Every structure is written in structure tokens, then in C-alpha cells.
Tab-separated table of C-alpha atoms in Angstrom:
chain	number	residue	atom	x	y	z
J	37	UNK	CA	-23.247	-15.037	16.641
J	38	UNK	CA	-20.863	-13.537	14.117
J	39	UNK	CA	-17.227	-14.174	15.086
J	40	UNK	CA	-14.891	-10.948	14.764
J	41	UNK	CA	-12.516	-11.222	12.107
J	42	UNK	CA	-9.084	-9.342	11.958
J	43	UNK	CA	-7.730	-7.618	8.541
J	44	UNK	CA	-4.468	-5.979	7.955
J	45	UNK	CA	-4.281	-3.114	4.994
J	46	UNK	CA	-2.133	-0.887	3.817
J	47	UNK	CA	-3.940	1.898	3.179
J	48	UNK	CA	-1.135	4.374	0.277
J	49	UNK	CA	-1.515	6.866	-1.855
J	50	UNK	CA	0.240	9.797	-3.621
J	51	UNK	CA	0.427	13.204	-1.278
J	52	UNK	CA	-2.770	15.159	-0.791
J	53	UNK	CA	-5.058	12.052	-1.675
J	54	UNK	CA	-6.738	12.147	1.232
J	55	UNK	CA	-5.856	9.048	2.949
J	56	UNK	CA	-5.870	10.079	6.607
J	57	UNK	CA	-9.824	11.303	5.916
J	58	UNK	CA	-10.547	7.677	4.818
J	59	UNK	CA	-9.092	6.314	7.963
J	60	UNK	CA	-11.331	8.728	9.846
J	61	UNK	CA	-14.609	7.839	7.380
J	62	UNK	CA	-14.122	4.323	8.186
J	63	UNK	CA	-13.461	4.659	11.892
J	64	UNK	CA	-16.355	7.193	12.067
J	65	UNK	CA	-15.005	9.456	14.286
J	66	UNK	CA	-11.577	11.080	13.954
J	67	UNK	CA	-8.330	9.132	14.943
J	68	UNK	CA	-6.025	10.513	12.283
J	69	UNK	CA	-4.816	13.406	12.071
J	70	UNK	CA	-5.180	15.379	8.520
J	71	UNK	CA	-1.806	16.516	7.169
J	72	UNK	CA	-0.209	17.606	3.563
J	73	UNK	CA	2.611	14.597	4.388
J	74	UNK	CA	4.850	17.664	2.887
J	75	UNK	CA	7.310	16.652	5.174
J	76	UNK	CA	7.138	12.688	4.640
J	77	UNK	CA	8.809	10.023	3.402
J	78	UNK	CA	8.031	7.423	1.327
J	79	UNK	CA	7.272	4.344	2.889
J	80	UNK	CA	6.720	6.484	6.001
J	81	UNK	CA	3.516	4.217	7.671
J	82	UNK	CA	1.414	5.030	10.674
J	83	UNK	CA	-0.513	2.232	12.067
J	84	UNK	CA	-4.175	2.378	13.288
J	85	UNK	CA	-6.184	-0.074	14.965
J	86	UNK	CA	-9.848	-0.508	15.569
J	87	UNK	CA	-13.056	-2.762	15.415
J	88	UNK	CA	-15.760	-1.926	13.221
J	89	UNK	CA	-18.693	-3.689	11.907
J	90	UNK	CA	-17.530	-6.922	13.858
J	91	UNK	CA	-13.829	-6.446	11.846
J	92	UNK	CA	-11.043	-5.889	14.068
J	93	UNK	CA	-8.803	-3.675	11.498
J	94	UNK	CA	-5.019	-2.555	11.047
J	95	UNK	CA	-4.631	0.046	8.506
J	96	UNK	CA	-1.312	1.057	7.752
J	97	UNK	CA	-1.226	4.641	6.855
J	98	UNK	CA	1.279	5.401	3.929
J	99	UNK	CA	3.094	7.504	2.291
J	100	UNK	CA	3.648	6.690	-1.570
J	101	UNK	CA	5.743	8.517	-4.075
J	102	UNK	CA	4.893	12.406	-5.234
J	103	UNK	CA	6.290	12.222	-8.042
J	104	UNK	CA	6.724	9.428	-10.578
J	105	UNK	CA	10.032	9.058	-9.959
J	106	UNK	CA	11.693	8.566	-6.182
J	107	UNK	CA	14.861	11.475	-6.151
J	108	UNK	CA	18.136	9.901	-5.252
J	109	UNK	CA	18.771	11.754	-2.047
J	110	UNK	CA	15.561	10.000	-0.577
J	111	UNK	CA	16.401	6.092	-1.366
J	112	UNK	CA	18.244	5.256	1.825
J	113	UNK	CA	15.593	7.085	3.512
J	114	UNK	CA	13.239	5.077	1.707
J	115	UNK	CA	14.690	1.796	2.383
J	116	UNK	CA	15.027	2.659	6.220
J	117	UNK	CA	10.613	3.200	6.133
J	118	UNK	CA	10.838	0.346	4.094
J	119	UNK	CA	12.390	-1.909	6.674
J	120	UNK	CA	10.117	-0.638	9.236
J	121	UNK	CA	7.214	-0.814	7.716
J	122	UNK	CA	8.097	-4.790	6.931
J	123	UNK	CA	9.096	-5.685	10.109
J	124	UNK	CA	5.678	-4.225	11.570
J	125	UNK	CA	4.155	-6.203	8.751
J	126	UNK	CA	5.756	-9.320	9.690
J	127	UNK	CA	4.997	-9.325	13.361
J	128	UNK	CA	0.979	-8.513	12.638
J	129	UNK	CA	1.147	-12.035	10.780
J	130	UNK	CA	1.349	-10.458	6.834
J	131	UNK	CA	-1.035	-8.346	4.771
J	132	UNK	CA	-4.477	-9.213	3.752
J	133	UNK	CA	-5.231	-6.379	1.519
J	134	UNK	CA	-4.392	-2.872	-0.420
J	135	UNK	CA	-6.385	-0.087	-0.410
J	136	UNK	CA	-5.258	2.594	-2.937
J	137	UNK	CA	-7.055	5.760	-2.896
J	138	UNK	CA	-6.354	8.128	-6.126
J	139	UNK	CA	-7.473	11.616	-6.642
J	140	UNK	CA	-10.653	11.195	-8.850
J	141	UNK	CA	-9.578	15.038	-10.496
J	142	UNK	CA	-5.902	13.362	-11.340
J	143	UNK	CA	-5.248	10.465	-12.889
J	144	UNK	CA	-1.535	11.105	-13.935
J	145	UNK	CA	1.599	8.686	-14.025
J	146	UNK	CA	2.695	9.279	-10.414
J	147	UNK	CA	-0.534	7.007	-9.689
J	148	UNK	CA	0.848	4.341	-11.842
J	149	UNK	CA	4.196	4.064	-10.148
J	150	UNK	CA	3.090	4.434	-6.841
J	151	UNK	CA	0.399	0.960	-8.097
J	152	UNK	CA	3.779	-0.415	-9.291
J	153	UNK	CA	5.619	0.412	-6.135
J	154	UNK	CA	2.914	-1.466	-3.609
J	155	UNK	CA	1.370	-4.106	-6.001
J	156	UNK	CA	4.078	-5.600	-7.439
J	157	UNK	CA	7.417	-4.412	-5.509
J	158	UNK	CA	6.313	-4.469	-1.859
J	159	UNK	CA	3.549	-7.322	-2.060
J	160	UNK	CA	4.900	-9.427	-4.799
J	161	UNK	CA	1.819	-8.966	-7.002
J	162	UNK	CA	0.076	-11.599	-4.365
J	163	UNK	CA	-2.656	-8.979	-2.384
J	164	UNK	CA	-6.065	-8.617	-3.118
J	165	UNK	CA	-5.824	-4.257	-4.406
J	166	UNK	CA	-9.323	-2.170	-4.403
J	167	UNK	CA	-9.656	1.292	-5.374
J	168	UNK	CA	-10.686	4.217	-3.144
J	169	UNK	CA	-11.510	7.165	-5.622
J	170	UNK	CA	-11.248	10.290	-3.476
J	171	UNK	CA	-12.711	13.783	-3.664
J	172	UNK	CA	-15.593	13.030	-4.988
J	173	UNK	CA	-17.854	15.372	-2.960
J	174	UNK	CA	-18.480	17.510	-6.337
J	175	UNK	CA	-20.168	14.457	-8.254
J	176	UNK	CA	-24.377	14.244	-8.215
J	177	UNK	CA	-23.692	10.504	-7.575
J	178	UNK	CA	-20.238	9.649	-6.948
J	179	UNK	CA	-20.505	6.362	-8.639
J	180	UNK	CA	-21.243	7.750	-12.051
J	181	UNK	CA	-16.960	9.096	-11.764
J	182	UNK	CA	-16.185	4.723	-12.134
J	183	UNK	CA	-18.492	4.664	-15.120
J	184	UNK	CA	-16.776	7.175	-16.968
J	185	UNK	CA	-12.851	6.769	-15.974
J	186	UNK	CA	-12.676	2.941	-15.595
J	187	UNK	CA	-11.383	3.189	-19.094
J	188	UNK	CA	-8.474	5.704	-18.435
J	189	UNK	CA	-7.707	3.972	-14.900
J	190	UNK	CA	-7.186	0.508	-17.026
J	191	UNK	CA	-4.919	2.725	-19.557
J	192	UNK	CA	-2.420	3.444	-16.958
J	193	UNK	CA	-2.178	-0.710	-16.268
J	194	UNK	CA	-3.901	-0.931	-12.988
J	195	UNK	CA	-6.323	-2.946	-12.148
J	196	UNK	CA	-8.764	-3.989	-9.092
J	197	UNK	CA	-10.353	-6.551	-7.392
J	198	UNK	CA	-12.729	-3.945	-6.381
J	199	UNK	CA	-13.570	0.033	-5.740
J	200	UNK	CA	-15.639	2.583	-4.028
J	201	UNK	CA	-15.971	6.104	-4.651
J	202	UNK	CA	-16.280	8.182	-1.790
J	203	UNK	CA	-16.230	11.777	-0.082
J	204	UNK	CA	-13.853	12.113	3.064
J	205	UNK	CA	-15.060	15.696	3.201
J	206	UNK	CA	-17.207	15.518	6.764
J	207	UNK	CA	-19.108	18.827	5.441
J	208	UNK	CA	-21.335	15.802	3.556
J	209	UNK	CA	-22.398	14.635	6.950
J	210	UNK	CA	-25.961	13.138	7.696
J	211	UNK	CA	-28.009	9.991	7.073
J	212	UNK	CA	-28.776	10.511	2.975
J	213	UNK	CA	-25.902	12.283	2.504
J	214	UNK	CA	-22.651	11.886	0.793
J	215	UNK	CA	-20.563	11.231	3.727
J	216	UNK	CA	-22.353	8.507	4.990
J	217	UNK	CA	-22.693	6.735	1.854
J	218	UNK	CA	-19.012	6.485	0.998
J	219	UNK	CA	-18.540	5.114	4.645
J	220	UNK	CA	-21.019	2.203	3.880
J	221	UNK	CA	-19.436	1.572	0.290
J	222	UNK	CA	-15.804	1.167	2.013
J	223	UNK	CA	-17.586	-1.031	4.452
J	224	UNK	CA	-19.024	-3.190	2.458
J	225	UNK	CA	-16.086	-3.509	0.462
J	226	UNK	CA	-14.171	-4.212	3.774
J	227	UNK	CA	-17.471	-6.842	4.360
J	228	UNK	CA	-16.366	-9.124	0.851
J	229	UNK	CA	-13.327	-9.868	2.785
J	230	UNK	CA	-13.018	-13.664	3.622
J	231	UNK	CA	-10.085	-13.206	5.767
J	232	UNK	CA	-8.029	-15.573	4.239
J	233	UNK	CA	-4.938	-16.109	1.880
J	234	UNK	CA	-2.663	-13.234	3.975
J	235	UNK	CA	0.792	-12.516	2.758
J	236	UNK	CA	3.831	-13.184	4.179
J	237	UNK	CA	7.823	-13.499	3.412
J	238	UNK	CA	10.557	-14.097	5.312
J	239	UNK	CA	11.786	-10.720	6.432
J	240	UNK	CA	15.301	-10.903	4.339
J	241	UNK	CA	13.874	-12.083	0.696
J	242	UNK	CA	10.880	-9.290	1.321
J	243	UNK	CA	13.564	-6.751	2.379
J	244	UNK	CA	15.688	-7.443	-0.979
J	245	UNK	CA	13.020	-7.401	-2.893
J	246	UNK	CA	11.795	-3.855	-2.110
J	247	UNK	CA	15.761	-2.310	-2.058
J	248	UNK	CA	16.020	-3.296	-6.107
J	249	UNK	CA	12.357	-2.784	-6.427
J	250	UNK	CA	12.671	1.068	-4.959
J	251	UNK	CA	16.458	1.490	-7.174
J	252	UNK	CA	14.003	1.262	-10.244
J	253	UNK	CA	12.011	3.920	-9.001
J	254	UNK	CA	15.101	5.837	-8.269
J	255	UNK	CA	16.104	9.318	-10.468
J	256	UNK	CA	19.658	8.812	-11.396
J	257	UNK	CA	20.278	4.896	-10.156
J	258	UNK	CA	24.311	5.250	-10.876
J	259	UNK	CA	23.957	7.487	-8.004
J	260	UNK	CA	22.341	4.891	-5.280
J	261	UNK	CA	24.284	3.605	-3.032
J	262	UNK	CA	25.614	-0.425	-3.316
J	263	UNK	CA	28.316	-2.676	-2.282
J	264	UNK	CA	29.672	-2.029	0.940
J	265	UNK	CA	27.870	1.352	1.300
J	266	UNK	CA	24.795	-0.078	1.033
J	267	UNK	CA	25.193	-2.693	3.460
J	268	UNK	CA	26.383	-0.129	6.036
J	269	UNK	CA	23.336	1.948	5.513
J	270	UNK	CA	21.031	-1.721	6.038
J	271	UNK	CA	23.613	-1.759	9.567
J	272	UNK	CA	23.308	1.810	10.475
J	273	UNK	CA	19.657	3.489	9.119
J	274	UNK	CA	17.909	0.106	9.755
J	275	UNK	CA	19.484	-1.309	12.459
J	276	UNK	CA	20.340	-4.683	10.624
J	277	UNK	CA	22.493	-7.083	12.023
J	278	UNK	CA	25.603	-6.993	10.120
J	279	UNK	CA	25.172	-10.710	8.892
J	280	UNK	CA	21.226	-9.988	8.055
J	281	UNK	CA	23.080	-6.976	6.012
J	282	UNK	CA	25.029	-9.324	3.662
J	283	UNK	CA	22.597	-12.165	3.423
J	284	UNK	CA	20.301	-9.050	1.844
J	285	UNK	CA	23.211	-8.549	-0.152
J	286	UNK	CA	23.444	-11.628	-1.295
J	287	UNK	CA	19.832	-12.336	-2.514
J	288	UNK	CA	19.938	-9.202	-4.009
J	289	UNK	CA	23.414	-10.161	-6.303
J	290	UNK	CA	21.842	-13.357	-6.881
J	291	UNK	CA	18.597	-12.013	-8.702
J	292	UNK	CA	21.188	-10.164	-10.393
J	293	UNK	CA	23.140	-12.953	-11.952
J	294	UNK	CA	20.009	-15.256	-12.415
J	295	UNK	CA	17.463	-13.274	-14.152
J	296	UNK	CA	13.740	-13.834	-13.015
J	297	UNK	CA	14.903	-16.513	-10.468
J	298	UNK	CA	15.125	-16.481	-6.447
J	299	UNK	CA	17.133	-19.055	-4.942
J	300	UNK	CA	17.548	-17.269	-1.430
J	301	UNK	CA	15.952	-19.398	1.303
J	302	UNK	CA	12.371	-17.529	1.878
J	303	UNK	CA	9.073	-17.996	2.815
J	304	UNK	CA	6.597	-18.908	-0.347
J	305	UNK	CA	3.421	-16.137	-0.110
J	306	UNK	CA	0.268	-17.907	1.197
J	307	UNK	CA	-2.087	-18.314	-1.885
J	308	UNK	CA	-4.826	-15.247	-1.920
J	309	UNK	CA	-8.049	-16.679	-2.386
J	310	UNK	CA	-10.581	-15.373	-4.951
J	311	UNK	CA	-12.730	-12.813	-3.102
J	312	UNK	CA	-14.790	-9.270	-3.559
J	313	UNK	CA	-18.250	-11.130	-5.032
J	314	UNK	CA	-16.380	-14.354	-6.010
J	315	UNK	CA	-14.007	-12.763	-8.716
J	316	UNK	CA	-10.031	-11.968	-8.371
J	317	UNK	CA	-9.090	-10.405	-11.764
J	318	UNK	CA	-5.875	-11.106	-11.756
């Protein structure tokens, strides 16, 4: 008998992309609702669990940038998702893979820096990423979109361990048709999984990392808040212990001073494992 195997995902995307849908394709029935995330922050996650096809899943739910730039007024807000969304992480045991779904009608910078923002700032470059190309529904076979954008998607400097292109639009519905299919191809990506090689920090280092990571995305950095202000917006939008605050602080100031070096006490990321039919292209 096939034992049940758990995955955690962070499931992201730009506004509009359709993400929620996805959760509901893969579920197969509906468990999230549909909204514009107008309203939303980045870094803003909602958390869904359920088995399916013997795979006990997590998906995080969340909300990437709009634009390709994060505006100055929404850092700290930013940072305070940012600390949720870790902690949550760190308590489910890490993350074992991203799933970034893009607008197959828009492939546009804001794409790029939202790859940027969860590949290599929140997950250290060290999680499997596969490509969910959305809105698809208008394609004779939805496939044929990879075949001719590959190309551009590699031009913007992303790349994949895998993809599937898919339809969250339930007007698809039935057993040949469109709807169906791109539940199978996101379950069968799911399927490659092995389960192993899940990331993990220790909650300060991953915490630091994202604050400086996010101040790059940031319109206007001079602007940000740093120093003492900084620390008492870890203390009073995160709810930081006032000593966790400075030892932030202080891993951040020393990746300052010793350029492309770490020497705050953290956890080293679990090694991911080559998966998706044998091959991890990075």
C-alpha cells in the first residue's frame, strides 16, 4: 500500500493570476475563495490543507508584488506578512516546493521580480520552482503556449524544474475537457515529488534575509525605515522580542560590512534533491 506523503508549497503570483482557482483545481472542489487581492499585501499568505491523490498538501496562498517595484509605504507592512508567513513556515517543518503561476497573456517584468522575490530572497535559491501558466482556456491545446514562450520566459531569467499549463476556468468542466486536464497535469507534477530535501532556516537569519531582500525591491530605499526605527517596527508590527529585534539587526549590519558572507549563527538549508523526471536545472 502506498504510504501518504506530506508537501508544503507556496503557491505566489502577481494579482489577478489566478492562484486561488488553482487551489480549487487541485482540491477539486472549491475551498478558496476567488478574489482580485486588490486589497492585499504582499507576503499576505492563506494556508490550505488537504489530501489528494494519497499527498497530504499545505499550499500557502500568496500574495506577490503588482508591480515591479514594492512602494515604500508598504515595506513595514511587508515585513510584518513576511514574519508571519516564516514563522508558519517554520512550525510546518520548512518548504518543499514553489509553485508560480504567471498569466500566459503577460509576461512582463513584474513576473521577474516577483521570481526574484520568492526564489532567491525568501527561499535562498534552495526550492525546487515549477511553473503554473494560467488562463489558458483560449488555447486549442494548452501545451502548445510552453512551446512557443519558453523562449521569452527564459529571457526574463527564470527558470523551472518543471511546468503545466492549465485552465482554472470551471466553465471547461467534464472528463475530455480542459478543466480536467490541467487538474491531472498539476497532479502529476505534484506526483514527481520525492518528498525530500525540505527547506529550513533558523527563524532570525531567514527573517534578515527577507528585510534586505524586500529593501531592494523597495521604490525610494532612502525612505525605508532602519536603525532604531526598524527594530521597533520588528517589536511592534511583528511582535518580536526586543532581543530577537537586534539580533535581526545585527545579521543584517553584518552582511552589510562583509559582502556575500553570513556569519550569524543559522540553520544550513537541507540539500534539495534532484527531482521532476530525475533533472534539477539549477
Amino acid at each position: 500500500m502506498k504510504s501518504t506523503r506530506s508537501i508544503n508549497i507556496i503557491l505566489f503570483g502577481e494579482t489577478g493570476v489566478g492562484k486561488s482557482s488553482i487551489v480549487n483545481l487541485i482540491a477539486g472542489h472549491t475551498i478558496a475563495e476567488i478574489s482580485a487581492d486588490v486589497e492585499a499585501c504582499t507576503l499576505e499568505s492563506k494556508e490550505y490543507k488537504f489530501n489528494v491523490d494519497m499527498m497530504d498538501l499545505s499550499i500557502w496562498d500568496t500574495v506577490g508584488l503588482a508591480e515591479p517595484e514594492l512602494a515604500g509605504n508598504v515595506y513595514i507592512p511587508a515585513i510584518e506578512k513576511a514574519c508571519s508567513l516564516i514563522k508558519q513556515l517554520r512550525d510546518a517543518g520548512g518548504v518543499d516546493l514553489l509553485l508560480f503561476c504567471i498569466r500566459g497573456t503577460k509576461l512582463n517584468a513584474t513576473m521577474q521580480s516577483n521570481y526574484r522575490l520568492f526564489y532567491e530572497v525568501l527561499c535562498g535559491q534552495q526550492v525546487p520552482i515549477a511553473l503554473l501558466i494560467t488562463h489558458l482556456e483560449g488555447e486549442e491545446v494548452m501545451e502548445e503556449w510552453w512551446n512557443r514562450n519558453k523562449d521569452n520566459v527564459a529571457k526574463y531569467g527564470i527558470k523551472c524544474a518543471a511546468h503545466a499549463c492549465v485552465t482554472g476556468l470551471s466553465d471547461n468542466k467534464g472528463p475530455d475537457g480542459k478543466y480536467e486536464k490541467s487538474k491531472q497535469a498539476v497532479i502529476d507534477l505534484l506526483r514527481q515529488h520525492d518528498g525530500s530535501g525540505r527547506y529550513i532556516m533558523l527563524e532570525e537569519g531567514w527573517l534578515a534575509r527577507v528585510i534586505k531582500g524586500l529593501k531592494l525591491f523597495t521604490v525610494g530605499r532612502g525612505g525605508t525605515p532602519k536603525g532604531k526605527n526598524l527594530k521597533k517596527a520588528l517589536v511592534k508590527r511583528c511582535g518580536l522580542d526586543s532581543e530577537v529585534a537586534h539580533r535581526i539587526m545585527l545579521t543584517m549590519s553584518t552582511k552589510d560590512k562583509e559582502t556575500g558572507s553570513d556569519h550569524a549563527p543559522q540553520e544550513s538549508p537541507r540539500k534539495v534533491r534532484r527531482w521532476f523526471f530525475g533533472l534539477w536545472r539549477f
